[in-house]
PDB file of C-alpha atoms and ligand atoms in Angstrom:
ATOM      1  CA  MET S  28     -23.177 -60.676 142.157  1.00  0.00           C
ATOM      2  CA  CYS S  29     -21.615 -63.412 140.039  1.00  0.00           C
ATOM      3  CA  GLN S  30     -24.850 -66.002 138.914  1.00  0.00           C
ATOM      4  CA  ARG S  31     -23.306 -69.141 138.933  1.00  0.00           C
ATOM      5  CA  VAL S  32     -25.803 -71.954 136.557  1.00  0.00           C
ATOM      6  CA  ILE S  33     -26.375 -75.189 136.357  1.00  0.00           C
ATOM      7  CA  TYR S  34     -26.236 -76.723 132.646  1.00  0.00           C
ATOM      8  CA  PRO S  35     -26.682 -80.531 133.614  1.00  0.00           C
ATOM      9  CA  GLY S  36     -27.339 -83.298 131.172  1.00  0.00           C
ATOM     10  CA  SER S  37     -25.970 -86.474 129.553  1.00  0.00           C
ATOM     11  CA  PHE S  38     -23.532 -84.771 126.654  1.00  0.00           C
ATOM     12  CA  ASP S  39     -23.205 -88.323 125.072  1.00  0.00           C
ATOM     13  CA  PRO S  40     -21.053 -87.212 122.992  1.00  0.00           C
ATOM     14  CA  VAL S  41     -20.958 -83.438 123.452  1.00  0.00           C
ATOM     15  CA  THR S  42     -22.266 -81.707 120.466  1.00  0.00           C
ATOM     16  CA  TYR S  43     -23.490 -78.308 118.290  1.00  0.00           C
ATOM     17  CA  GLY S  44     -26.876 -77.688 120.245  1.00  0.00           C
ATOM     18  CA  HIS S  45     -25.127 -77.532 123.578  1.00  0.00           C
ATOM     19  CA  ILE S  46     -22.242 -76.015 122.874  1.00  0.00           C
ATOM     20  CA  ASP S  47     -24.346 -73.445 121.175  1.00  0.00           C
ATOM     21  CA  LEU S  48     -26.157 -73.741 124.655  1.00  0.00           C
ATOM     22  CA  ILE S  49     -23.620 -73.611 126.874  1.00  0.00           C
ATOM     23  CA  LYS S  50     -22.687 -69.241 125.020  1.00  0.00           C
ATOM     24  CA  ARG S  51     -26.135 -68.623 125.247  1.00  0.00           C
ATOM     25  CA  ALA S  52     -25.321 -69.405 128.779  1.00  0.00           C
ATOM     26  CA  GLN S  53     -22.065 -67.750 129.279  1.00  0.00           C
ATOM     27  CA  ASP S  54     -23.730 -64.980 127.529  1.00  0.00           C
ATOM     28  CA  ILE S  55     -26.174 -63.833 130.512  1.00  0.00           C
ATOM     29  CA  PHE S  56     -24.246 -65.109 133.466  1.00  0.00           C
ATOM     30  CA  SER S  57     -21.028 -64.677 134.970  1.00  0.00           C
ATOM     31  CA  GLU S  58     -20.087 -69.170 135.260  1.00  0.00           C
ATOM     32  CA  VAL S  59     -21.271 -71.615 134.107  1.00  0.00           C
ATOM     33  CA  ILE S  60     -21.232 -74.878 135.650  1.00  0.00           C
ATOM     34  CA  VAL S  61     -22.291 -77.931 132.648  1.00  0.00           C
ATOM     35  CA  ALA S  62     -22.364 -81.172 135.050  1.00  0.00           C
ATOM     36  CA  VAL S  63     -22.332 -84.612 133.522  1.00  0.00           C
ATOM     37  CA  ALA S  64     -24.760 -87.052 134.996  1.00  0.00           C
ATOM     38  CA  HIS S  65     -23.987 -90.425 135.888  1.00  0.00           C
ATOM     39  CA  ASN S  66     -27.334 -91.881 134.920  1.00  0.00           C
ATOM     40  CA  PRO S  67     -26.256 -95.408 134.312  1.00  0.00           C
ATOM     41  CA  GLN S  68     -30.224 -96.262 133.176  1.00  0.00           C
ATOM     42  CA  LYS S  69     -29.804 -94.575 129.999  1.00  0.00           C
ATOM     43  CA  LYS S  70     -26.891 -96.512 129.389  1.00  0.00           C
ATOM     44  CA  PRO S  71     -23.842 -93.903 127.719  1.00  0.00           C
ATOM     45  CA  LEU S  72     -22.412 -94.282 124.838  1.00  0.00           C
ATOM     46  CA  PHE S  73     -19.093 -92.849 126.970  1.00  0.00           C
ATOM     47  CA  SER S  74     -18.147 -93.061 130.025  1.00  0.00           C
ATOM     48  CA  VAL S  75     -17.849 -89.784 132.462  1.00  0.00           C
ATOM     49  CA  LYS S  76     -14.288 -88.878 132.338  1.00  0.00           C
ATOM     50  CA  GLU S  77     -14.589 -89.685 128.316  1.00  0.00           C
ATOM     51  CA  ARG S  78     -18.106 -87.267 128.808  1.00  0.00           C
ATOM     52  CA  VAL S  79     -16.410 -84.587 130.488  1.00  0.00           C
ATOM     53  CA  ASP S  80     -13.155 -84.978 128.624  1.00  0.00           C
ATOM     54  CA  MET S  81     -14.632 -83.986 125.027  1.00  0.00           C
ATOM     55  CA  LEU S  82     -17.016 -81.018 127.350  1.00  0.00           C
ATOM     56  CA  LYS S  83     -13.464 -79.515 128.253  1.00  0.00           C
ATOM     57  CA  ARG S  84     -11.731 -80.102 124.848  1.00  0.00           C
ATOM     58  CA  ALA S  85     -15.267 -78.343 122.916  1.00  0.00           C
ATOM     59  CA  THR S  86     -15.543 -75.783 125.592  1.00  0.00           C
ATOM     60  CA  VAL S  87     -11.677 -75.108 126.099  1.00  0.00           C
ATOM     61  CA  ASP S  88     -12.164 -71.512 124.256  1.00  0.00           C
ATOM     62  CA  LEU S  89     -14.434 -69.927 125.936  1.00  0.00           C
ATOM     63  CA  LYS S  90     -13.915 -67.769 129.403  1.00  0.00           C
ATOM     64  CA  GLY S  91     -16.400 -69.104 132.631  1.00  0.00           C
ATOM     65  CA  ILE S  92     -17.471 -72.681 131.891  1.00  0.00           C
ATOM     66  CA  ILE S  93     -16.472 -74.943 134.521  1.00  0.00           C
ATOM     67  CA  ILE S  94     -16.571 -78.581 133.339  1.00  0.00           C
ATOM     68  CA  ASP S  95     -17.718 -81.659 136.673  1.00  0.00           C
ATOM     69  CA  ASP S  96     -19.598 -84.326 136.783  1.00  0.00           C
ATOM     70  CA  PHE S  97     -22.202 -85.715 139.768  1.00  0.00           C
ATOM     71  CA  ASP S  98     -24.464 -88.346 140.628  1.00  0.00           C
ATOM     72  CA  GLY S  99     -28.337 -88.394 142.057  1.00  0.00           C
ATOM     73  CA  LEU S 100     -31.011 -85.526 142.287  1.00  0.00           C
ATOM     74  CA  VAL S 101     -29.432 -82.282 139.695  1.00  0.00           C
ATOM     75  CA  ILE S 102     -31.035 -79.723 142.528  1.00  0.00           C
ATOM     76  CA  ASP S 103     -28.793 -81.808 145.269  1.00  0.00           C
ATOM     77  CA  TYR S 104     -24.988 -81.009 144.091  1.00  0.00           C
ATOM     78  CA  ALA S 105     -27.080 -77.310 142.683  1.00  0.00           C
ATOM     79  CA  ARG S 106     -27.190 -76.338 146.583  1.00  0.00           C
ATOM     80  CA  LYS S 107     -23.836 -78.033 147.068  1.00  0.00           C
ATOM     81  CA  GLN S 108     -22.506 -75.561 144.020  1.00  0.00           C
ATOM     82  CA  LYS S 109     -24.148 -72.786 145.596  1.00  0.00           C
ATOM     83  CA  ALA S 110     -26.311 -72.397 142.202  1.00  0.00           C
ATOM     84  CA  ARG S 111     -30.082 -71.134 142.221  1.00  0.00           C
ATOM     85  CA  ILE S 112     -30.537 -71.844 137.752  1.00  0.00           C
ATOM     86  CA  ILE S 113     -30.742 -74.552 136.320  1.00  0.00           C
ATOM     87  CA  ILE S 114     -30.533 -74.890 131.983  1.00  0.00           C
ATOM     88  CA  ARG S 115     -31.895 -76.803 130.227  1.00  0.00           C
ATOM     89  CA  GLY S 116     -32.518 -76.651 126.366  1.00  0.00           C
ATOM     90  CA  LEU S 117     -35.584 -76.623 124.145  1.00  0.00           C
ATOM     91  CA  ARG S 118     -35.108 -78.081 121.093  1.00  0.00           C
ATOM     92  CA  MET S 119     -39.106 -78.510 118.957  1.00  0.00           C
ATOM     93  CA  ILE S 120     -42.419 -79.562 121.020  1.00  0.00           C
ATOM     94  CA  SER S 121     -41.442 -82.510 121.105  1.00  0.00           C
ATOM     95  CA  ASP S 122     -38.691 -81.085 123.829  1.00  0.00           C
ATOM     96  CA  PHE S 123     -41.345 -79.618 125.856  1.00  0.00           C
ATOM     97  CA  GLU S 124     -43.021 -82.153 127.469  1.00  0.00           C
ATOM     98  CA  TYR S 125     -40.610 -84.144 129.941  1.00  0.00           C
ATOM     99  CA  GLU S 126     -38.969 -81.024 130.378  1.00  0.00           C
ATOM    100  CA  PHE S 127     -41.838 -78.631 131.983  1.00  0.00           C
ATOM    101  CA  GLN S 128     -42.589 -81.773 134.044  1.00  0.00           C
ATOM    102  CA  MET S 129     -38.681 -82.276 135.238  1.00  0.00           C
ATOM    103  CA  ALA S 130     -38.927 -78.027 135.939  1.00  0.00           C
ATOM    104  CA  LEU S 131     -41.840 -78.719 138.247  1.00  0.00           C
ATOM    105  CA  THR S 132     -41.071 -81.773 140.157  1.00  0.00           C
ATOM    106  CA  ASN S 133     -37.339 -79.552 140.551  1.00  0.00           C
ATOM    107  CA  ARG S 134     -39.059 -77.135 141.229  1.00  0.00           C
ATOM    108  CA  LYS S 135     -41.635 -78.967 144.094  1.00  0.00           C
ATOM    109  CA  LEU S 136     -38.692 -81.208 145.456  1.00  0.00           C
ATOM    110  CA  ASN S 137     -36.483 -77.090 145.579  1.00  0.00           C
ATOM    111  CA  PRO S 138     -38.921 -73.817 144.999  1.00  0.00           C
ATOM    112  CA  HIS S 139     -35.750 -71.588 145.363  1.00  0.00           C
ATOM    113  CA  ILE S 140     -33.956 -72.860 142.438  1.00  0.00           C
ATOM    114  CA  GLU S 141     -35.585 -72.051 138.822  1.00  0.00           C
ATOM    115  CA  THR S 142     -35.226 -73.472 135.283  1.00  0.00           C
ATOM    116  CA  ILE S 143     -34.756 -71.551 132.982  1.00  0.00           C
ATOM    117  CA  PHE S 144     -34.884 -72.830 129.162  1.00  0.00           C
ATOM    118  CA  LEU S 145     -32.686 -72.179 126.339  1.00  0.00           C
ATOM    119  CA  MET S 146     -33.016 -72.402 122.365  1.00  0.00           C
ATOM    120  CA  PRO S 147     -30.569 -73.062 119.993  1.00  0.00           C
ATOM    121  CA  GLN S 148     -29.953 -72.123 116.709  1.00  0.00           C
ATOM    122  CA  GLU S 149     -32.272 -73.149 113.867  1.00  0.00           C
ATOM    123  CA  SER S 150     -30.175 -75.198 112.302  1.00  0.00           C
ATOM    124  CA  TYR S 151     -29.592 -77.070 115.702  1.00  0.00           C
ATOM    125  CA  SER S 152     -32.877 -77.877 117.135  1.00  0.00           C
ATOM    126  CA  TYR S 153     -33.707 -80.897 114.703  1.00  0.00           C
ATOM    127  CA  LEU S 154     -29.988 -82.262 116.681  1.00  0.00           C
ATOM    128  CA  SER S 155     -30.038 -84.417 119.434  1.00  0.00           C
ATOM    129  CA  ALA S 156     -27.018 -86.688 120.205  1.00  0.00           C
ATOM    130  CA  LYS S 157     -29.177 -90.026 120.063  1.00  0.00           C
ATOM    131  CA  LEU S 158     -29.889 -89.307 116.574  1.00  0.00           C
ATOM    132  CA  LEU S 159     -26.224 -88.669 116.427  1.00  0.00           C
ATOM    133  CA  LYS S 160     -25.212 -92.090 117.106  1.00  0.00           C
ATOM    134  CA  GLU S 161     -27.702 -93.898 115.058  1.00  0.00           C
ATOM    135  CA  ALA S 162     -26.089 -91.483 112.196  1.00  0.00           C
ATOM    136  CA  ALA S 163     -23.023 -92.620 113.030  1.00  0.00           C
ATOM    137  CA  SER S 164     -22.903 -96.125 113.648  1.00  0.00           C
ATOM    138  CA  LEU S 165     -24.190 -95.709 109.675  1.00  0.00           C
ATOM    139  CA  GLY S 166     -20.938 -93.735 108.571  1.00  0.00           C
ATOM    140  CA  ALA S 167     -22.087 -90.612 107.644  1.00  0.00           C
ATOM    141  CA  ASP S 168     -20.307 -87.295 107.567  1.00  0.00           C
ATOM    142  CA  LEU S 169     -21.257 -84.967 110.660  1.00  0.00           C
ATOM    143  CA  SER S 170     -19.057 -82.261 110.930  1.00  0.00           C
ATOM    144  CA  SER S 171     -22.366 -79.990 110.689  1.00  0.00           C
ATOM    145  CA  PHE S 172     -22.975 -81.646 113.840  1.00  0.00           C
ATOM    146  CA  VAL S 173     -20.218 -81.929 116.487  1.00  0.00           C
ATOM    147  CA  PRO S 174     -16.318 -80.847 116.861  1.00  0.00           C
ATOM    148  CA  ASP S 175     -14.120 -82.506 114.130  1.00  0.00           C
ATOM    149  CA  PHE S 176     -13.467 -84.458 117.724  1.00  0.00           C
ATOM    150  CA  VAL S 177     -16.112 -85.464 118.704  1.00  0.00           C
ATOM    151  CA  GLU S 178     -16.457 -87.494 115.318  1.00  0.00           C
ATOM    152  CA  LYS S 179     -13.469 -88.787 114.916  1.00  0.00           C
ATOM    153  CA  THR S 180     -13.795 -90.166 118.802  1.00  0.00           C
ATOM    154  CA  LEU S 181     -17.833 -91.513 117.947  1.00  0.00           C
ATOM    155  CA  LYS S 182     -16.634 -93.351 114.744  1.00  0.00           C
ATOM    156  CA  ARG S 183     -13.619 -95.384 116.676  1.00  0.00           C
ATOM    157  CA  LYS S 184     -15.630 -96.176 119.497  1.00  0.00           C
ATOM    158  CA  LEU S 185     -18.660 -97.266 117.633  1.00  0.00           C
ATOM    159  CA  ARG S 186     -15.793-100.086 115.576  1.00  0.00           C
ATOM    160  CA  ARG S 187     -14.712 -99.969 119.255  1.00  0.00           C
ATOM    161  CA  VAL S 188     -18.403-101.489 120.412  1.00  0.00           C
ATOM    162  CA  SER S 189     -19.619-103.152 117.223  1.00  0.00           C
TER     163      SER S 189
HETATM  164  P1  ADP E 326     -30.712 -85.287 129.217  1.00  0.00           P
HETATM  165  O1  ADP E 326     -30.492 -87.009 128.554  1.00  0.00           O
HETATM  166  O2  ADP E 326     -30.087 -84.600 129.657  1.00  0.00           O
HETATM  167  O3  ADP E 326     -31.378 -84.560 128.573  1.00  0.00           O
HETATM  168  P2  ADP E 326     -28.940 -84.076 126.434  1.00  0.00           P
HETATM  169  O4  ADP E 326     -27.161 -84.048 126.978  1.00  0.00           O
HETATM  170  O5  ADP E 326     -29.386 -85.339 126.194  1.00  0.00           O
HETATM  171  O6  ADP E 326     -29.099 -85.087 127.995  1.00  0.00           O
HETATM  172  O7  ADP E 326     -29.334 -82.383 127.204  1.00  0.00           O
HETATM  173  C1  ADP E 326     -28.554 -82.709 128.340  1.00  0.00           C
HETATM  174  C2  ADP E 326     -30.476 -80.815 127.500  1.00  0.00           C
HETATM  175  O8  ADP E 326     -29.532 -80.206 126.371  1.00  0.00           O
HETATM  176  C3  ADP E 326     -31.725 -81.222 127.421  1.00  0.00           C
HETATM  177  O9  ADP E 326     -31.720 -79.630 127.517  1.00  0.00           O
HETATM  178  C4  ADP E 326     -31.585 -81.044 126.207  1.00  0.00           C
HETATM  179  O10 ADP E 326     -33.083 -79.983 125.415  1.00  0.00           O
HETATM  180  C5  ADP E 326     -31.081 -79.545 125.750  1.00  0.00           C
HETATM  181  N1  ADP E 326     -30.668 -80.018 123.874  1.00  0.00           N
HETATM  182  C6  ADP E 326     -29.991 -81.918 123.692  1.00  0.00           C
HETATM  183  N2  ADP E 326     -29.304 -80.995 121.915  1.00  0.00           N
HETATM  184  C7  ADP E 326     -29.515 -80.061 122.603  1.00  0.00           C
HETATM  185  C8  ADP E 326     -29.334 -79.297 120.786  1.00  0.00           C
HETATM  186  N3  ADP E 326     -29.218 -79.075 119.663  1.00  0.00           N
HETATM  187  N4  ADP E 326     -29.758 -77.869 121.244  1.00  0.00           N
HETATM  188  C9  ADP E 326     -30.773 -77.419 122.636  1.00  0.00           C
HETATM  189  N5  ADP E 326     -30.663 -78.090 122.972  1.00  0.00           N
HETATM  190  C10 ADP E 326     -30.151 -79.115 123.409  1.00  0.00           C
END
């Protein structure tokens, strides 16, 4: 049976933590749709197209991965894609409350869709795109956190917006 799952998120930008999760999901499920949320209320640094392009490049060597974007509720997008499972990541206890609320809200909205949580390798468990952007704006070396091309794109973008 083809088990198609959705991994939704902002991916602003994609990090090694996200990639670690994508690989773990790919190991278990036959098709992983990584779905970039439009969510303009989060004021992402990168456009949807830029985030999609970076994800495509970061996963080019992986099989069974589709990169897409969506607007609106993730459960509606999952239904449209005929997927019954949403993948989310848990880094630390601090992620738990928000993720728990979101998973239960989504279950209330559509009881047929399950959320499954995956944990990254420990070394990525403190990595967040938000902190990464702060570190990048201060000129930090990001080579342990993101692929080289993401680091270059991020630093270029920050120079342009500052
Ligand atoms: P969102 O705005 O939806 O939280 P993110 O791109 O920040 O978008 O995160 C998408 C998903 O990936 C979330 O479930 C988040 O917990 C998970 N995630 C983000 N960074 C990491 C990481 N370093 N390790 C594991 N999971 C992560």
